Coordinates of C-alpha atoms in Angstrom, one line a residue:
X29 CA -44.1 -42.9 17.6
X30 CA -47.2 -40.9 18.5
X31 CA -49.1 -38.5 16.2
X32 CA -48.0 -35.6 18.3
X33 CA -44.4 -36.6 18.0
X34 CA -44.7 -36.8 14.3
X35 CA -46.1 -33.3 14.2
X36 CA -43.2 -32.0 16.3
X37 CA -40.7 -33.8 14.0
X38 CA -42.4 -32.2 11.0
X39 CA -42.2 -28.8 12.6
X40 CA -38.5 -29.1 13.5
X41 CA -37.9 -30.1 9.8
X42 CA -39.8 -27.0 8.6
X43 CA -37.7 -24.8 10.9
X44 CA -34.4 -26.4 10.0
X45 CA -35.1 -26.2 6.2
X46 CA -36.3 -22.6 6.6
X47 CA -33.0 -21.7 8.2
X48 CA -31.2 -23.4 5.4
X49 CA -33.2 -21.4 2.8
X50 CA -32.3 -18.2 4.7
X51 CA -28.6 -19.0 4.4
X52 CA -28.9 -19.9 0.7
X53 CA -30.8 -16.7 0.0
X54 CA -28.1 -14.7 1.8
X55 CA -25.4 -16.4 -0.2
X56 CA -27.1 -15.7 -3.6
X57 CA -27.8 -12.1 -2.6
X58 CA -24.1 -11.6 -1.7
X59 CA -22.6 -13.5 -4.6
X60 CA -20.9 -10.2 -5.8
X61 CA -20.1 -8.8 -2.3
X62 CA -16.3 -8.3 -1.9
X63 CA -14.8 -10.7 0.6
X64 CA -18.1 -12.4 1.5
X65 CA -17.9 -15.9 2.9
X66 CA -20.9 -18.3 2.2
X67 CA -22.9 -19.6 5.1
X68 CA -24.5 -23.0 5.3
X69 CA -26.5 -25.1 7.7
X70 CA -25.7 -28.5 8.9
X71 CA -28.5 -30.7 10.3
X72 CA -28.1 -32.6 13.5
X73 CA -30.4 -35.0 15.3
X74 CA -32.6 -33.7 18.1
X75 CA -33.6 -36.5 20.6
X76 CA -35.5 -35.5 23.7
X77 CA -36.7 -39.0 24.6
X78 CA -37.1 -42.5 23.4
X79 CA -40.2 -41.7 21.4
X80 CA -39.4 -38.1 20.2
X81 CA -36.8 -37.1 17.7
X82 CA -36.3 -34.2 15.3
X83 CA -33.7 -32.1 13.6
X84 CA -31.7 -29.0 14.5
X85 CA -29.5 -26.7 12.4
X86 CA -25.9 -25.6 13.0
X87 CA -25.2 -22.5 10.8
X88 CA -21.6 -22.0 9.9
X89 CA -19.5 -19.8 7.5
X90 CA -17.1 -21.3 5.0
X91 CA -14.4 -18.8 6.0
X92 CA -11.3 -20.8 4.9
X93 CA -12.3 -21.1 1.2
X94 CA -11.1 -18.2 -0.8
X95 CA -12.8 -16.3 -3.6
X96 CA -11.4 -15.3 -7.0
X97 CA -9.2 -12.2 -7.4
X98 CA -10.6 -9.4 -9.5
X99 CA -8.4 -6.5 -10.9
X100 CA -9.7 -3.0 -10.2
X101 CA -6.8 -0.8 -11.0
X102 CA -7.3 1.3 -7.8
X103 CA -4.0 1.3 -5.8
X104 CA -5.7 1.2 -2.4
X105 CA -7.9 -1.9 -3.3
X106 CA -6.1 -4.8 -1.6
X107 CA -6.6 -8.5 -1.9
X108 CA -4.9 -11.4 -0.1
X109 CA -3.8 -14.3 -2.3
X110 CA -3.5 -17.3 0.0
X111 CA -4.0 -17.5 3.7
X112 CA -4.4 -14.6 6.1
X113 CA -6.8 -11.7 6.9
X114 CA -6.4 -7.9 7.1
X115 CA -6.7 -6.5 10.6
X116 CA -9.3 -3.6 10.8
X117 CA -10.7 -1.5 13.6
X118 CA -14.0 0.2 14.2
X119 CA -12.3 3.6 14.9
X120 CA -9.0 5.1 13.8
X121 CA -6.2 4.1 16.2
X122 CA -8.9 2.4 18.4
X123 CA -7.5 1.7 21.9
X124 CA -10.0 -1.1 22.6
X125 CA -8.7 -4.5 21.4
X126 CA -12.2 -5.9 21.2
X127 CA -12.9 -3.4 18.4
X128 CA -10.4 -5.1 16.1
X129 CA -11.7 -7.5 13.5
X130 CA -10.3 -9.7 10.7
X131 CA -11.5 -9.4 7.2
X132 CA -10.8 -10.2 3.6
X133 CA -12.8 -7.3 2.3
X134 CA -10.0 -5.0 1.0
X135 CA -11.9 -2.2 -0.7
X136 CA -10.0 0.6 1.1
X137 CA -10.2 4.2 0.2
X138 CA -8.8 7.3 2.1
X139 CA -11.3 9.2 4.3
X140 CA -11.2 12.9 4.8
X141 CA -8.2 12.5 7.1
X142 CA -6.3 10.1 4.9
X143 CA -7.1 7.0 6.9
X144 CA -7.7 3.9 4.8
X145 CA -11.3 2.6 5.4
X146 CA -13.1 -0.2 3.6
X147 CA -16.7 -0.1 2.4
X148 CA -18.0 -1.5 5.7
X149 CA -16.4 1.5 7.5
X150 CA -13.6 -0.4 9.1
X151 CA -10.0 1.0 9.2
X152 CA -7.0 -0.8 8.0
X153 CA -4.3 -1.4 10.7
X154 CA -0.5 -1.7 10.3
X155 CA 2.8 -1.2 11.9
X156 CA 4.3 2.3 11.3
X157 CA 7.9 2.2 10.0
X158 CA 10.8 4.6 10.7
X159 CA 12.8 6.4 8.1
X160 CA 14.8 3.3 7.4
X161 CA 11.7 1.2 6.9
X162 CA 11.9 -0.8 10.1
X163 CA 9.0 -1.4 12.5
X164 CA 11.1 -2.2 15.6
X165 CA 9.9 -4.7 18.1
X166 CA 6.1 -5.4 17.7
X167 CA 3.7 -8.0 19.2
X168 CA 2.5 -10.8 17.0
X169 CA -0.2 -12.0 19.4
X170 CA -2.1 -8.7 20.1
X171 CA -3.2 -5.5 18.4
X172 CA -1.5 -3.2 20.8
X173 CA 1.3 -2.0 18.5
X174 CA -1.0 -1.4 15.5
X175 CA -1.9 2.0 14.1
X176 CA -4.5 3.0 11.5
X177 CA -2.8 3.2 8.0
X178 CA -2.8 6.8 6.9
X179 CA -1.6 8.2 3.6
X180 CA -2.1 11.9 4.0
X181 CA 0.1 13.2 6.8
X182 CA 3.5 12.5 5.5
X183 CA 6.4 14.8 4.5
X184 CA 10.1 13.9 4.1
X185 CA 12.5 16.5 5.4
X186 CA 15.1 17.7 2.8
X187 CA 18.8 17.0 2.8
X188 CA 21.0 20.0 2.0
X189 CA 23.3 19.6 -1.0
X190 CA 27.0 19.2 -0.2
X191 CA 28.3 18.1 -3.7
X192 CA 27.2 18.9 -7.2
X193 CA 29.0 17.2 -10.1
X194 CA 28.9 19.2 -13.3
X195 CA 29.2 17.6 -16.8
X196 CA 28.9 19.3 -20.2
X197 CA 30.7 20.6 -23.2
X198 CA 31.9 24.1 -24.3
X199 CA 32.6 24.6 -28.0
X200 CA 36.3 24.8 -28.8
X201 CA 35.8 27.0 -31.9
X202 CA 34.5 29.9 -29.7
X203 CA 38.0 30.4 -28.2
X204 CA 41.0 32.1 -29.8
X205 CA 39.0 34.8 -31.5
X206 CA 40.1 38.4 -31.6
X207 CA 36.7 39.4 -30.3
X208 CA 35.3 36.5 -28.1
X209 CA 31.6 36.0 -28.1
X210 CA 29.1 36.2 -25.3
X211 CA 29.4 33.8 -22.3
X212 CA 27.5 30.5 -22.1
X213 CA 25.3 30.4 -19.0
X214 CA 23.5 27.6 -17.2
X215 CA 21.5 27.4 -14.0
X216 CA 22.6 25.1 -11.2
X217 CA 19.9 24.2 -8.7
X218 CA 20.9 23.0 -5.2
X219 CA 19.0 22.2 -2.0
X220 CA 19.5 24.7 0.8
X221 CA 19.5 23.9 4.6
X222 CA 15.8 24.2 4.9
X223 CA 15.0 21.7 2.1
X224 CA 14.2 24.3 -0.5
X225 CA 15.7 24.8 -3.9
X226 CA 18.1 27.7 -4.6
X227 CA 20.0 28.5 -7.8
X228 CA 23.5 29.5 -8.9
X229 CA 24.5 30.7 -12.4
X230 CA 27.6 29.3 -14.0
X231 CA 29.0 31.5 -16.8
X232 CA 31.6 30.2 -19.3
X233 CA 33.3 33.1 -21.1
X234 CA 35.5 32.1 -24.1
X235 CA 38.9 33.7 -24.1
X236 CA 41.1 35.1 -26.9
X237 CA 43.6 32.4 -26.2
X238 CA 42.7 29.1 -27.8
X239 CA 41.2 26.5 -25.4
X240 CA 41.0 28.9 -22.6
X241 CA 37.8 29.8 -20.6
X242 CA 36.8 31.9 -17.7
X243 CA 34.2 30.4 -15.4
X244 CA 32.2 32.7 -13.1
X245 CA 29.6 31.7 -10.4
X246 CA 26.9 34.1 -9.1
X247 CA 23.5 33.7 -7.4
X248 CA 20.2 35.4 -7.9
X249 CA 20.8 37.8 -5.0
X250 CA 23.8 39.3 -6.9
X251 CA 26.5 37.6 -4.9
X252 CA 29.6 37.0 -7.0
X253 CA 31.6 34.0 -5.8
X254 CA 34.5 34.8 -8.1
X255 CA 36.1 33.6 -11.3
X256 CA 38.7 31.0 -12.4
X257 CA 40.5 30.2 -15.6
X258 CA 40.2 26.8 -17.2
X259 CA 42.5 25.6 -19.9
X260 CA 41.6 22.5 -21.9
X261 CA 44.0 20.1 -23.6
X262 CA 43.9 20.6 -27.4
X263 CA 45.7 17.4 -28.6
X264 CA 46.9 14.0 -27.6
X265 CA 45.1 11.2 -25.7
X266 CA 43.5 13.7 -23.2
X267 CA 42.4 16.2 -25.9
X268 CA 39.1 17.9 -24.8
X269 CA 39.7 17.3 -21.1
X270 CA 40.6 20.1 -18.6
X271 CA 44.4 20.7 -18.6
X272 CA 44.7 23.1 -15.7
X273 CA 42.8 25.4 -13.4
X274 CA 43.9 28.8 -12.2
X275 CA 41.6 29.7 -9.3
X276 CA 41.7 33.5 -9.5
X277 CA 39.0 34.8 -7.0
X278 CA 37.0 31.6 -7.0
X279 CA 37.8 29.2 -4.1
X280 CA 39.0 26.2 -6.0
X281 CA 41.4 23.2 -5.7
X282 CA 43.3 23.2 -9.0
X283 CA 44.3 19.5 -8.4
X284 CA 40.7 18.3 -8.3
X285 CA 38.7 20.9 -10.1
X286 CA 36.4 21.3 -7.1
X287 CA 35.0 24.7 -6.2
X288 CA 34.2 25.0 -2.5
X289 CA 31.6 27.7 -1.9
X290 CA 30.4 29.1 1.5
X291 CA 26.8 30.2 1.1
X292 CA 25.5 32.5 3.8
X293 CA 21.9 31.1 4.0
X294 CA 21.6 30.5 7.7
X295 CA 23.2 31.1 11.1
X296 CA 25.7 28.4 10.1
X297 CA 26.7 28.9 6.4
X298 CA 26.2 26.0 4.0
X299 CA 29.3 24.5 2.3
X300 CA 28.7 23.4 -1.3
X301 CA 31.3 21.7 -3.4
X302 CA 31.0 22.0 -7.2
X303 CA 33.1 19.5 -9.2
X304 CA 34.0 20.7 -12.7
X305 CA 36.1 17.6 -13.3
X306 CA 39.7 16.8 -12.4
X307 CA 42.5 17.6 -14.9
X308 CA 43.0 14.9 -17.5
X309 CA 39.6 13.3 -17.0
X310 CA 36.3 13.4 -19.0
X311 CA 33.8 13.0 -16.2
X312 CA 33.2 16.8 -15.8
X313 CA 33.4 19.6 -18.3
X314 CA 35.0 19.0 -21.7
X315 CA 35.9 21.1 -24.7
X316 CA 35.2 19.7 -28.1
X317 CA 34.3 21.3 -31.4
X318 CA 30.6 21.5 -32.1
X319 CA 27.6 22.8 -30.1
X320 CA 27.5 24.0 -26.5
X321 CA 26.1 21.2 -24.4
X322 CA 24.4 22.7 -21.3
X323 CA 25.9 21.1 -18.2
X324 CA 24.1 18.4 -16.3
X325 CA 24.1 18.7 -12.5
X326 CA 24.3 15.6 -10.3
X327 CA 23.2 16.9 -6.9
X328 CA 23.4 14.8 -3.7
X329 CA 20.7 16.9 -1.9
X330 CA 17.0 16.2 -1.8
X331 CA 14.2 18.7 -1.3
X332 CA 11.5 18.5 1.3
X333 CA 8.9 16.1 -0.2
X334 CA 5.2 15.7 0.2
X335 CA 3.4 12.4 -0.3
X336 CA 1.9 12.0 -3.9
X337 CA 0.7 8.4 -3.8
X338 CA 1.0 5.1 -2.0
X339 CA 2.0 1.7 -3.4
X340 CA 1.6 -1.7 -1.8
X341 CA 4.2 -4.4 -2.3
X342 CA 3.4 -8.2 -2.3
X343 CA 5.0 -8.5 1.1
X344 CA 2.5 -6.0 2.6
X345 CA 4.8 -3.0 2.8
X346 CA 3.0 0.3 2.0
X347 CA 5.4 2.6 0.3
X348 CA 5.0 6.4 -0.1
X349 CA 6.1 8.1 -3.3
X350 CA 7.0 11.7 -2.7
X351 CA 7.1 14.7 -5.1
X352 CA 10.8 15.0 -4.6
X353 CA 11.3 11.6 -6.3
X354 CA 11.9 9.7 -3.1
X355 CA 10.2 6.5 -2.1
X356 CA 10.2 5.0 1.3
X357 CA 8.2 2.5 3.5
X358 CA 5.4 4.0 5.6
X359 CA 3.6 0.9 7.0
X360 CA 4.1 -2.8 7.3
X361 CA 0.6 -4.2 6.9
X362 CA 0.5 -7.5 8.7
X363 CA -1.8 -10.5 7.9
X364 CA -3.6 -12.4 10.7
X365 CA -4.1 -16.1 10.9
X366 CA -5.8 -18.5 13.3
X367 CA -5.7 -22.2 13.6
X368 CA -9.3 -22.9 12.7
X369 CA -10.7 -19.9 10.8
X370 CA -14.1 -21.6 10.1
X371 CA -14.8 -21.4 13.8
X372 CA -14.5 -17.6 14.0
X373 CA -17.7 -15.6 14.7
X374 CA -19.1 -13.3 12.0
X375 CA -19.8 -9.7 12.7
X376 CA -21.4 -7.1 10.4
X377 CA -19.4 -6.0 7.4
X378 CA -17.8 -9.3 6.3
X379 CA -15.6 -9.3 9.3
X380 CA -14.8 -11.9 12.0
X381 CA -13.6 -12.2 15.6
X382 CA -11.7 -15.1 17.1
X383 CA -13.4 -17.6 19.4
X384 CA -12.1 -20.3 21.7
X385 CA -12.7 -22.9 19.0
X386 CA -10.9 -20.9 16.3
X387 CA -7.8 -20.3 18.3
X388 CA -5.9 -17.1 19.1
X389 CA -4.8 -14.6 16.4
X390 CA -1.2 -14.6 15.2
X391 CA 0.1 -11.6 13.2
X392 CA 2.9 -11.9 10.7
X393 CA 4.3 -10.4 7.5
X394 CA 2.8 -11.3 4.2
X395 CA 4.6 -14.1 2.2
X396 CA 6.1 -15.5 5.5
X397 CA 5.2 -18.4 7.8
X398 CA 2.6 -19.8 5.4
X399 CA 0.7 -16.5 4.9
X400 CA -0.3 -15.3 1.5
X401 CA 0.7 -12.2 -0.5
X402 CA -1.0 -8.8 -0.8
X403 CA -2.1 -7.8 -4.2
X404 CA -2.7 -4.1 -4.9
X405 CA -5.2 -2.9 -7.4
X406 CA -7.4 -5.9 -6.9
X407 CA -10.2 -7.3 -4.7
X408 CA -11.2 -10.7 -3.6
X409 CA -14.8 -11.7 -4.6
X410 CA -17.1 -13.9 -2.6
X411 CA -16.6 -17.7 -2.5
X412 CA -20.3 -18.3 -3.4
X413 CA -20.9 -20.8 -6.3
X414 CA -24.3 -19.8 -7.7
X415 CA -24.8 -23.2 -9.3
X416 CA -24.2 -25.0 -6.0
X417 CA -26.5 -22.6 -4.2
X418 CA -29.3 -23.2 -6.6
X419 CA -28.8 -27.0 -6.4
X420 CA -28.9 -26.7 -2.6
X421 CA -32.1 -24.6 -2.8
X422 CA -33.9 -27.3 -4.9
X423 CA -32.9 -30.0 -2.4
X424 CA -34.0 -27.8 0.5
X425 CA -37.3 -27.0 -1.1
X426 CA -38.0 -30.7 -1.5
X427 CA -37.0 -31.4 2.1
X428 CA -39.2 -28.6 3.2
X429 CA -42.1 -30.1 1.2
X430 CA -41.4 -33.5 2.8
X431 CA -41.6 -32.0 6.3
X432 CA -44.8 -30.2 5.4
X433 CA -46.2 -33.5 4.1
X434 CA -45.4 -35.1 7.5
X435 CA -47.5 -32.4 9.2
X436 CA -50.3 -32.9 6.7
X437 CA -50.4 -36.7 7.1
X438 CA -50.2 -36.3 10.9
X439 CA -53.1 -33.9 10.8
X440 CA -55.2 -36.3 8.7
X441 CA -54.4 -39.1 11.1
X442 CA -55.4 -37.0 14.1
X443 CA -58.7 -36.1 12.3
X444 CA -59.4 -39.7 11.7
X445 CA -58.7 -40.6 15.3
X446 CA -61.1 -37.9 16.5
X447 CA -63.8 -39.1 14.1
X448 CA -63.5 -42.6 15.4
X449 CA -63.9 -41.4 18.9
X450 CA -67.0 -39.5 18.0

């Protein structure tokens, strides 16, 4: 080996170890970066001839090793436990497939439009669901069916009430008096045809006949829907239950205790059934001694609801919780996987794109086909081991010093050679 070759070998060693120090420094600096994957250098022999050799570096990322999961308590912070990556895009609903990346950095927060965006500025992608929670037919090998996950622009239309079940108690001691007392009133809320809440007033007037009551229904606009007489059983096995109904002016079925109102609140009137309880049963109104128990109303209608918050399930389904008490699926957030994740190419923001060596992307639901689960309120930390990095740094520093020593020795040999020539 010539002196010049030794110098070149030393220089290649300096360059290779310098690159390795750069990777180690980056790892240490990003030890607390969410979703960061450590990079490392592998040395390979460089041989350009029978008398010249050296070393080259191959920098790679340890993408397949996962970091630890850290709880944050923020509902839109997401972490993958197990295999898989979130799919993110550079822009909301980006039409360009090359602008879609894979990442484990799940620090998502809503932007001004309600789109979930992580700290690197990438937008979370998912499959929108219909009212039943289904996504329909979607592609598992491309990003074409994905949309940006948004938690701001959702509202559930209301369902008009059609049946309200009434249950409560009127005090038996208030009936049979020479001068009956004032009526007991309660407010029934129901959902109108536009998804809003309207009210009816139920009035129970005790009668001078024992166990007899007159029920009257009105609304806030002054509409009187009529009255009916209710007699309760005062003894025997059915004591306290309705004995009979006399409809009067109130549209009622005496056999079932159901009042059928026609409410003129639209071009087509709304039909609302109010069940007071069938004769001989205790599911509806009762009459026992004691206090008046204001009726409870079980309404089958739901008001129009606005989104209050979002919740992520372990299976990657993003649910919306609405202010009308309803909860329904909004998005199915898929996880992406590739055959060889360590061969993906890194891009800015702790994200990756597939390459020929990594294999094509495959999208699937969390907790299926070997993919991990999605944890809400948590983030995945970096997979950097500080102790290992410091150990590698010491080894690299010594290797760097050895390469520098080769150059120093070669320089001295060259100086001696020149001195001999002189």
